């Protein structure tokens, strides 16, 4: 993410990019939402001129429904709950170790959940609570690598 984006702005942009990618890219998301690709691209863009353009709530919910995962609603929930988003920061050895830890949490929670051969609702909830931050972390990392959708 660019330096001029606040953490909150970067979180929303990254969640938008992740959701768009999850449905198959800008063209597919555009079709699903019934909107032009140029507007959707602006919602994903970290360019200074579009840094304050964000997806509307109704479109965010529709996009999350299409992906089957609450990328945008989770990001908005973090902001409403005033939880500081976890930043990827610069690509450094420390950031990669942090990613390793986040992904390790996912693997460990799944291993514990399937240990007895059955995964109950509480275990599924625990696994999801680990998957969502990992997906957000990876989405921010991907957005940083791509520079935009």
CSV table of C-alpha atoms in Angstrom, one decimal:
chain,number,residue,atom,x,y,z
A,1,UNK,CA,0.0,0.0,0.0
A,2,UNK,CA,1.1,3.5,-0.6
A,3,UNK,CA,2.3,5.6,2.3
A,4,UNK,CA,-0.5,8.2,1.9
A,5,UNK,CA,-3.2,5.7,2.7
A,6,UNK,CA,-4.2,5.4,6.4
A,7,UNK,CA,-4.3,2.0,7.9
A,8,UNK,CA,-8.1,2.1,7.8
A,9,UNK,CA,-8.2,3.1,4.1
A,10,UNK,CA,-5.6,0.4,3.3
A,11,UNK,CA,-7.7,-2.2,5.1
A,12,UNK,CA,-10.8,-1.3,3.0
A,13,UNK,CA,-8.9,-1.2,-0.2
A,14,UNK,CA,-7.2,-4.5,0.5
A,15,UNK,CA,-10.5,-6.2,1.4
A,16,UNK,CA,-12.0,-4.9,-1.8
A,17,UNK,CA,-9.1,-6.3,-3.9
A,18,UNK,CA,-9.4,-9.6,-2.1
A,19,UNK,CA,-13.2,-9.8,-2.7
A,20,UNK,CA,-12.8,-8.8,-6.4
A,21,UNK,CA,-10.0,-11.4,-6.8
A,22,UNK,CA,-12.1,-14.1,-5.1
A,23,UNK,CA,-15.0,-13.7,-7.6
A,24,UNK,CA,-12.7,-13.9,-10.6
A,25,UNK,CA,-11.4,-10.4,-11.1
A,26,UNK,CA,-12.6,-7.0,-12.1
A,27,UNK,CA,-14.7,-8.1,-15.1
A,28,UNK,CA,-16.5,-10.8,-13.3
A,29,UNK,CA,-17.1,-8.6,-10.2
A,30,UNK,CA,-18.4,-5.8,-12.5
A,31,UNK,CA,-20.9,-8.2,-14.0
A,32,UNK,CA,-22.1,-9.5,-10.7
A,33,UNK,CA,-22.5,-6.0,-9.3
A,34,UNK,CA,-24.0,-4.5,-12.4
A,35,UNK,CA,-21.5,-1.6,-12.5
A,36,UNK,CA,-18.7,-0.5,-14.8
A,37,UNK,CA,-15.2,-1.8,-14.5
A,38,UNK,CA,-13.8,1.7,-14.2
A,39,UNK,CA,-15.7,2.5,-11.0
A,40,UNK,CA,-14.8,-0.8,-9.5
A,41,UNK,CA,-11.2,-0.3,-10.4
A,42,UNK,CA,-11.2,3.0,-8.5
A,43,UNK,CA,-12.5,1.3,-5.4
A,44,UNK,CA,-9.5,-1.1,-5.6
A,45,UNK,CA,-7.0,1.5,-6.5
A,46,UNK,CA,-4.4,2.8,-4.1
A,47,UNK,CA,-3.5,5.7,-6.4
A,48,UNK,CA,-3.6,9.0,-4.7
A,49,UNK,CA,-6.4,10.3,-6.9
A,50,UNK,CA,-8.6,7.4,-6.0
A,51,UNK,CA,-7.4,6.8,-2.4
A,52,UNK,CA,-10.7,8.1,-0.9
A,53,UNK,CA,-13.0,6.3,-3.2
A,54,UNK,CA,-14.5,3.2,-1.5
A,55,UNK,CA,-17.1,0.6,-2.5
A,56,UNK,CA,-20.6,1.4,-1.3
A,57,UNK,CA,-21.9,-0.8,1.6
A,58,UNK,CA,-24.7,-2.4,-0.5
A,59,UNK,CA,-22.1,-3.4,-3.2
A,60,UNK,CA,-19.7,-4.6,-0.5
A,61,UNK,CA,-22.4,-6.9,0.9
A,62,UNK,CA,-23.3,-8.2,-2.5
A,63,UNK,CA,-19.6,-8.8,-3.3
A,64,UNK,CA,-19.1,-10.7,0.0
A,65,UNK,CA,-22.2,-12.8,-0.7
A,66,UNK,CA,-20.8,-13.6,-4.1
A,67,UNK,CA,-17.5,-14.7,-2.7
A,68,UNK,CA,-19.0,-16.7,0.2
A,69,UNK,CA,-16.5,-14.9,2.5
A,70,UNK,CA,-17.0,-11.7,4.5
A,71,UNK,CA,-13.9,-9.9,3.2
A,72,UNK,CA,-15.4,-6.4,3.3
A,73,UNK,CA,-17.8,-6.9,6.1
A,74,UNK,CA,-15.0,-8.2,8.3
A,75,UNK,CA,-12.9,-5.2,7.4
A,76,UNK,CA,-15.7,-2.8,8.2
A,77,UNK,CA,-16.4,-4.6,11.4
A,78,UNK,CA,-12.8,-4.2,12.5
A,79,UNK,CA,-13.1,-0.4,11.8
A,80,UNK,CA,-16.5,-0.1,13.6
A,81,UNK,CA,-15.1,-2.1,16.6
A,82,UNK,CA,-12.1,0.3,16.5
A,83,UNK,CA,-9.7,-2.6,16.2
A,84,UNK,CA,-6.4,-1.6,14.7
A,85,UNK,CA,-5.9,-3.5,11.4
A,86,UNK,CA,-2.9,-5.7,11.3
A,87,UNK,CA,-0.5,-4.1,8.8
A,88,UNK,CA,1.7,-6.1,6.5
A,89,UNK,CA,4.1,-3.2,6.6
A,90,UNK,CA,7.2,-3.4,4.4
A,91,UNK,CA,8.2,-6.7,2.9
A,92,UNK,CA,10.8,-7.6,5.4
A,93,UNK,CA,12.0,-10.8,7.1
A,94,UNK,CA,9.9,-9.8,10.1
A,95,UNK,CA,6.8,-9.4,8.0
A,96,UNK,CA,7.3,-12.8,6.4
A,97,UNK,CA,7.8,-14.4,9.8
A,98,UNK,CA,4.5,-12.7,10.9
A,99,UNK,CA,2.8,-14.3,7.9
A,100,UNK,CA,4.3,-17.6,8.8
A,101,UNK,CA,2.8,-17.3,12.3
A,102,UNK,CA,-0.6,-16.3,11.0
A,103,UNK,CA,-0.7,-19.3,8.6
A,104,UNK,CA,0.6,-21.6,11.3
A,105,UNK,CA,-2.3,-20.5,13.5
A,106,UNK,CA,-4.7,-21.7,10.7
A,107,UNK,CA,-2.9,-25.0,10.4
A,108,UNK,CA,-2.8,-25.7,14.1
A,109,UNK,CA,-6.5,-24.8,14.6
A,110,UNK,CA,-7.5,-27.2,11.8
A,111,UNK,CA,-5.3,-30.0,13.1
A,112,UNK,CA,-6.8,-29.6,16.6
A,113,UNK,CA,-10.3,-29.5,15.1
A,114,UNK,CA,-10.0,-32.7,13.0
A,115,UNK,CA,-8.0,-34.6,15.6
A,116,UNK,CA,-11.1,-36.6,16.7
A,117,UNK,CA,-12.4,-37.1,13.2
A,118,UNK,CA,-15.3,-34.7,13.7
A,119,UNK,CA,-15.5,-30.9,13.5
A,120,UNK,CA,-18.2,-29.4,15.5
A,121,UNK,CA,-19.6,-25.8,15.3
A,122,UNK,CA,-17.3,-24.4,17.9
A,123,UNK,CA,-14.3,-25.9,16.2
A,124,UNK,CA,-15.4,-24.5,12.8
A,125,UNK,CA,-15.8,-21.1,14.4
A,126,UNK,CA,-12.3,-21.3,15.8
A,127,UNK,CA,-10.8,-22.3,12.5
A,128,UNK,CA,-12.7,-19.5,10.7
A,129,UNK,CA,-11.4,-17.0,13.4
A,130,UNK,CA,-7.9,-18.0,12.3
A,131,UNK,CA,-8.6,-18.1,8.5
A,132,UNK,CA,-10.1,-14.6,8.2
A,133,UNK,CA,-7.0,-12.8,9.6
A,134,UNK,CA,-4.8,-14.9,7.4
A,135,UNK,CA,-6.9,-14.1,4.3
A,136,UNK,CA,-6.8,-10.4,5.1
A,137,UNK,CA,-3.0,-10.5,5.7
A,138,UNK,CA,-2.5,-12.3,2.4
A,139,UNK,CA,-4.9,-9.9,0.6
A,140,UNK,CA,-2.9,-6.9,1.9
A,141,UNK,CA,0.3,-8.6,0.8
A,142,UNK,CA,-1.2,-9.4,-2.6
A,143,UNK,CA,-2.4,-5.8,-3.0
A,144,UNK,CA,1.0,-4.5,-2.1
A,145,UNK,CA,2.5,-6.8,-4.7
A,146,UNK,CA,0.0,-5.9,-7.4
A,147,UNK,CA,-0.3,-2.2,-6.6
A,148,UNK,CA,-4.0,-2.3,-7.5
A,149,UNK,CA,-6.6,-4.8,-8.7
